[in-house]
PDB file of C-alpha atoms in Angstrom:
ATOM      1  CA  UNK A   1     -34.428  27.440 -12.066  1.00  0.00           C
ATOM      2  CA  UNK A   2     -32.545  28.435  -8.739  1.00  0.00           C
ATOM      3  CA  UNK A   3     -33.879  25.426  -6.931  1.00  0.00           C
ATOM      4  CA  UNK A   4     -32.236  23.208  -9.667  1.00  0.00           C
ATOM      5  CA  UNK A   5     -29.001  25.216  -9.075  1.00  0.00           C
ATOM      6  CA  UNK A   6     -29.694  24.805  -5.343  1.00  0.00           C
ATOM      7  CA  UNK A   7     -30.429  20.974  -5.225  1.00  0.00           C
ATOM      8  CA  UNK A   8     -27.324  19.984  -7.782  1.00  0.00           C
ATOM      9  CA  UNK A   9     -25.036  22.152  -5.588  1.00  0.00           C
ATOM     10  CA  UNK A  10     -26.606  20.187  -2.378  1.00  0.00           C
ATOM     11  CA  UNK A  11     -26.056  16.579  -4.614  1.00  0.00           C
ATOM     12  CA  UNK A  12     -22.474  17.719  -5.191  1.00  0.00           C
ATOM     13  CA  UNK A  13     -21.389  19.237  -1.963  1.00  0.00           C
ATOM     14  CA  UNK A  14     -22.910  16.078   0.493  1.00  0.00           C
ATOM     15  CA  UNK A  15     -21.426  13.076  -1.323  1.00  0.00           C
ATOM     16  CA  UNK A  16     -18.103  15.428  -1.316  1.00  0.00           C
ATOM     17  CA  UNK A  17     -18.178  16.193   2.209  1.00  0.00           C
ATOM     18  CA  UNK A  18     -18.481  12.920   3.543  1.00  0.00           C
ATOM     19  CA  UNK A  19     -15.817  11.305   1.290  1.00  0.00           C
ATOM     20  CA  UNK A  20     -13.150  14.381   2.896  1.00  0.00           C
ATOM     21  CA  UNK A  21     -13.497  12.977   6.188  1.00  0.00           C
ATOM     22  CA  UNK A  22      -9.963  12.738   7.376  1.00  0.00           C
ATOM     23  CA  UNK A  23      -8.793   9.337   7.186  1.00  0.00           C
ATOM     24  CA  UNK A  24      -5.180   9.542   8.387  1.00  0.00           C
ATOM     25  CA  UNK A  25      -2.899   6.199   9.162  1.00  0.00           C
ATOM     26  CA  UNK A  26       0.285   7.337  10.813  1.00  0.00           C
ATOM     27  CA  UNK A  27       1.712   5.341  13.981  1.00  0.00           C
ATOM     28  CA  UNK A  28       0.825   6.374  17.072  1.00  0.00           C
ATOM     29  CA  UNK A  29       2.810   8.846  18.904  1.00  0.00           C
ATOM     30  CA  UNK A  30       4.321   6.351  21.079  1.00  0.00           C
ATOM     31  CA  UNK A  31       5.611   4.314  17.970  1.00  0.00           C
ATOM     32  CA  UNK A  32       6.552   7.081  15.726  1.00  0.00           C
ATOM     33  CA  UNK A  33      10.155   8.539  15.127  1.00  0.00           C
ATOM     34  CA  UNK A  34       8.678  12.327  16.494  1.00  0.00           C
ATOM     35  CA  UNK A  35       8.676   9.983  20.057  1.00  0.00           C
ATOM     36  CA  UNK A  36      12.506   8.961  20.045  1.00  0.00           C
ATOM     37  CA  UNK A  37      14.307  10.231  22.393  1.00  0.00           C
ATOM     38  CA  UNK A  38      11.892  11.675  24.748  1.00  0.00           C
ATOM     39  CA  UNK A  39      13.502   9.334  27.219  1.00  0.00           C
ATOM     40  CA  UNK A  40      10.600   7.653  28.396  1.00  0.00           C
ATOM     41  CA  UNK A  41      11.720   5.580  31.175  1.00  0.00           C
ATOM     42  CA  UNK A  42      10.724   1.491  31.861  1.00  0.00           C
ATOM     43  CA  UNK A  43       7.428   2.423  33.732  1.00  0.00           C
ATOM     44  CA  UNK A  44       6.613   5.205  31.106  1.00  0.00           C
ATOM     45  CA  UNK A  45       6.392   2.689  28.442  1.00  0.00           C
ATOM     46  CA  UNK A  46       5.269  -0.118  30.474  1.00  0.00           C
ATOM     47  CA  UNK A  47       1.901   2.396  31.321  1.00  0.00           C
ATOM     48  CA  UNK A  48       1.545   3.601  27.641  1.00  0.00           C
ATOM     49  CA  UNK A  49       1.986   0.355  26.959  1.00  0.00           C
ATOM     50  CA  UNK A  50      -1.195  -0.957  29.170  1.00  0.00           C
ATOM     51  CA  UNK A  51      -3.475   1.854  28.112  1.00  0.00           C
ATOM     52  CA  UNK A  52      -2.835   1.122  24.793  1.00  0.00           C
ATOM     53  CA  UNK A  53      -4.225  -2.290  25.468  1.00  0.00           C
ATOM     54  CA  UNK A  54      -7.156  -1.156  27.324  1.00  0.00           C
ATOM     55  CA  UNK A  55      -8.147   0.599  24.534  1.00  0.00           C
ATOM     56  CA  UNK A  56      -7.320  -1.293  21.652  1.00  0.00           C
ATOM     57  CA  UNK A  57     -10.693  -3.766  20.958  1.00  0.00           C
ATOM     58  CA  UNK A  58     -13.034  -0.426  21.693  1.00  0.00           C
ATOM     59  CA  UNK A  59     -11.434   1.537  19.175  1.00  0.00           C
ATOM     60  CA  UNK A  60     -11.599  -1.580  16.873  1.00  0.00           C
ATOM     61  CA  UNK A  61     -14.954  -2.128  17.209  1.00  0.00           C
ATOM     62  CA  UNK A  62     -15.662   1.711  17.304  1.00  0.00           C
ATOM     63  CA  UNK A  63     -13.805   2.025  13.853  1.00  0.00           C
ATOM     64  CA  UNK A  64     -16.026  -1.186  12.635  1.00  0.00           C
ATOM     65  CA  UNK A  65     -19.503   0.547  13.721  1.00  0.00           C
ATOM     66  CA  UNK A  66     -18.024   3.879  11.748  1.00  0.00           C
ATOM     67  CA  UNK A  67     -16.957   1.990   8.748  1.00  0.00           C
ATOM     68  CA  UNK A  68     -20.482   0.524   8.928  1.00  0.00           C
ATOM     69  CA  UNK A  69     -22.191   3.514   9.509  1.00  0.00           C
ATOM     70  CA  UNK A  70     -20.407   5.273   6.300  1.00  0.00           C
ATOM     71  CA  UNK A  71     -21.218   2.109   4.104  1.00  0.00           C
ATOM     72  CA  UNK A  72     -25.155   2.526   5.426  1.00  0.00           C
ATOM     73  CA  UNK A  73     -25.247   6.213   4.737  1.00  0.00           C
ATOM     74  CA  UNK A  74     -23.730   6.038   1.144  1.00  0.00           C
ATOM     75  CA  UNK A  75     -26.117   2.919   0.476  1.00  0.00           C
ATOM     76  CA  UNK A  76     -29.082   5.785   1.089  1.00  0.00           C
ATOM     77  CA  UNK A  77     -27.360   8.036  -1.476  1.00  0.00           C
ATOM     78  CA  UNK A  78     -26.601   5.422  -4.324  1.00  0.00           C
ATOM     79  CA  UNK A  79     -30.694   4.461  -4.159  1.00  0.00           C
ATOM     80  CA  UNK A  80     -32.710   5.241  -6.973  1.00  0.00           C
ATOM     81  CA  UNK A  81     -35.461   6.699  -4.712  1.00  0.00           C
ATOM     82  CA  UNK A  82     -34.120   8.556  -1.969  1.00  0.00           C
ATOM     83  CA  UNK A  83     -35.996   7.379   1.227  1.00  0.00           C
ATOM     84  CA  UNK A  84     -35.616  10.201   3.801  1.00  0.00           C
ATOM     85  CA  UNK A  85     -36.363   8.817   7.064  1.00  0.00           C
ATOM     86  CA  UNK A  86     -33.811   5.997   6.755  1.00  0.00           C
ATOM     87  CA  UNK A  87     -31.278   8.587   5.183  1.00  0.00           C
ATOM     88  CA  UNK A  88     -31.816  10.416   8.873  1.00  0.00           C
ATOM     89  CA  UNK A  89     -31.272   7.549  10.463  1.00  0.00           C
ATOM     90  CA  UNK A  90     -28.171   6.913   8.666  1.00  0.00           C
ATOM     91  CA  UNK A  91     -26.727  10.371   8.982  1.00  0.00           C
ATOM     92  CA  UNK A  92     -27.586   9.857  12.937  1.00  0.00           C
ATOM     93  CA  UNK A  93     -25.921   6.678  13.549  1.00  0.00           C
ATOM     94  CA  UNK A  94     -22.734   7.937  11.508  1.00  0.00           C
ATOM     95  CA  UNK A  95     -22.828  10.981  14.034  1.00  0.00           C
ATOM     96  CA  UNK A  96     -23.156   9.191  16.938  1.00  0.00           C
ATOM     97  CA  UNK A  97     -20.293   6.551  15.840  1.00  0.00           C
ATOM     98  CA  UNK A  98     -17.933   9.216  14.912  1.00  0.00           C
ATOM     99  CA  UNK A  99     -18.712  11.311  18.518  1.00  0.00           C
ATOM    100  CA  UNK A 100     -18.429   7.933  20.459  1.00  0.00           C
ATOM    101  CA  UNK A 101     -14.518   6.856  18.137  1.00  0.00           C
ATOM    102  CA  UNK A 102     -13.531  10.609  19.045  1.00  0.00           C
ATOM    103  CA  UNK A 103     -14.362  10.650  22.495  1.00  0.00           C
ATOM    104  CA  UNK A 104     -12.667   7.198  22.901  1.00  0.00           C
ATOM    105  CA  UNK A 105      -9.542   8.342  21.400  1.00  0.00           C
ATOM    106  CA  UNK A 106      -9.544  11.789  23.236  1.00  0.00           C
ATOM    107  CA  UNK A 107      -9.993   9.694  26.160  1.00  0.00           C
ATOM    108  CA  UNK A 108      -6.956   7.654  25.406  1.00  0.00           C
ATOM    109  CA  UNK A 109      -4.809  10.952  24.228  1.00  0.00           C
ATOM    110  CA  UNK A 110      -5.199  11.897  27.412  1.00  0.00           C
ATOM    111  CA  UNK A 111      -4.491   9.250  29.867  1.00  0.00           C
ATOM    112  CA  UNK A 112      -1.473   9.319  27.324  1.00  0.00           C
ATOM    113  CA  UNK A 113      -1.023  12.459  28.160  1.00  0.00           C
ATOM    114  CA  UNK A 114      -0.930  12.040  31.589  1.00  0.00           C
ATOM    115  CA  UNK A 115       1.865   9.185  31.784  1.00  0.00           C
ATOM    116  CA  UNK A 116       4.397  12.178  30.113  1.00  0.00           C
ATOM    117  CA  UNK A 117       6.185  15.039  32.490  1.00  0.00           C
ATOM    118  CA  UNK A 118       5.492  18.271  31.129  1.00  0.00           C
ATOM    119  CA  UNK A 119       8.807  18.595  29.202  1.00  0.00           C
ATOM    120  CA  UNK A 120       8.467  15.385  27.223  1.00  0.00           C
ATOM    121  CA  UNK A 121       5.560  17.149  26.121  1.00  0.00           C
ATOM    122  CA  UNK A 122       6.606  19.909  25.358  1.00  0.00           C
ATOM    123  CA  UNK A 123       9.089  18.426  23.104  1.00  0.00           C
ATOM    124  CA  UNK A 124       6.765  16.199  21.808  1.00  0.00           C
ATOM    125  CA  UNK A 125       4.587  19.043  20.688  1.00  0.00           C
ATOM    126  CA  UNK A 126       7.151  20.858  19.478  1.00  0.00           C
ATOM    127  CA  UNK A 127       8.236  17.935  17.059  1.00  0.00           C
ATOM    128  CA  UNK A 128       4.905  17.559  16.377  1.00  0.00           C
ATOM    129  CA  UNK A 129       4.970  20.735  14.729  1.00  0.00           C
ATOM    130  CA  UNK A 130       8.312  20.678  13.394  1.00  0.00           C
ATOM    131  CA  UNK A 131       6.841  17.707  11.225  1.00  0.00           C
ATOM    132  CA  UNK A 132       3.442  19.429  10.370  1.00  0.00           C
ATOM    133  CA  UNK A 133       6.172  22.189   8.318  1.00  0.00           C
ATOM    134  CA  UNK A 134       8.177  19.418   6.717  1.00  0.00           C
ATOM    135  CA  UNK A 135       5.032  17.474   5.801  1.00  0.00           C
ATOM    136  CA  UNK A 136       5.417  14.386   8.314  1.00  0.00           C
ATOM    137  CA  UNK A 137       1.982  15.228  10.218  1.00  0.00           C
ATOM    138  CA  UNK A 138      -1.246  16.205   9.428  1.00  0.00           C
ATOM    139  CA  UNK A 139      -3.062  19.658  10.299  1.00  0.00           C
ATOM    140  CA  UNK A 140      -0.308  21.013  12.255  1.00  0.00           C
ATOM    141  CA  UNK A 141      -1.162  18.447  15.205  1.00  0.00           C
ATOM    142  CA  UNK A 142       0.867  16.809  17.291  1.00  0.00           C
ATOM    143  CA  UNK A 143       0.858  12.999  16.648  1.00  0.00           C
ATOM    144  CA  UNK A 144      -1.271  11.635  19.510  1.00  0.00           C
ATOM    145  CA  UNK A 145      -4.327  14.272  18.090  1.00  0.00           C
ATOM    146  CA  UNK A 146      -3.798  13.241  14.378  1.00  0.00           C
ATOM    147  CA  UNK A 147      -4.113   9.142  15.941  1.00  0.00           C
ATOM    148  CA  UNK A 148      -6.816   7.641  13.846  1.00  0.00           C
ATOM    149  CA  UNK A 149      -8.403   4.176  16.171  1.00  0.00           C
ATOM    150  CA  UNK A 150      -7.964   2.637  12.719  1.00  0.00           C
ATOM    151  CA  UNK A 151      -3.934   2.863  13.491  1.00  0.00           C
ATOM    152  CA  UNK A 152      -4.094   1.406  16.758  1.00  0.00           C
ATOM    153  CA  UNK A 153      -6.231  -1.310  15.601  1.00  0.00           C
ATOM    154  CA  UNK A 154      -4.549  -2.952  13.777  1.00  0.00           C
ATOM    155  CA  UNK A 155      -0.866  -3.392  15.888  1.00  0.00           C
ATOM    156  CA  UNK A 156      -1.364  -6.604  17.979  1.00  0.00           C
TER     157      UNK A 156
END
């Protein structure tokens, strides 16, 4: 009886974890209100402005291979017969897809990061978390580590 108990609660908790993957759309720091008036200056924006393009088609292709990966890996769990090695494989290439769209966008964030003085970030932090308490970010985060690729992707 306690392994039924223990494989319903593993069929319950799986499909449930996956689908709470955070899957926040909020402008990029650069775009968003928190940003205004951190008096960025021309060469400021002009460099955000170029990383942001350097980065844009892998983090649109990294956010295909991720969607893909998700739509593989929930294919394995709506089968009739659940076929373990290719449910593996699935839960590996989703891992490796979300590591590789992370590390991308970390990347980014921080070249970002680097084109700011220390007060405008500062201030941009501190916004950041004036907007997590009135409900404007996610998690408490500043807005460039709440950037989903998915965002970015799409601005032209």
């Amino acid at each position: 009886m306690s392994s039924r108990i223990w494989l319903v609660a593993i069929l319950t908790a799986v499909p449930a974890a996956l689908w709470a993957q955070p899957r926040t759309v909020s402008l990029p720091w650069w775009d968003n209100p928190l940003a205004s008036g951190l008096t960025l200056t021309d060469s400021q924006r002009t460099r955000i402005q170029e990383i942001v393009r350097e980065y844009r088609d892998q983090l649109a292709n990294l956010r295909t291979e991720t969607d893909q990966a998700e739509a593989a890996l929930e294919a394995v769990f709506n089968d009739e017969v659940v076929d373990q090695r290719r449910g593996t494989a699935a839960i590996d290439r989703l891992a490796r897809t979300r590591a590789d769209l992370t590390r991308a966008v970390s990347e980014m964030t921080l070249k970002l990061r680097a084109v700011l003085t220390p007060q405008q970030w500062q201030e941009l932090q501190r916004r950041g978390e004036e907007g997590a308490r009135g409900g404007r970010a996610a998690g408490g985060a500043i807005p460039s580590l709440t950037l989903t690729p998915r965002a970015t992707s799409n601005k032209k």
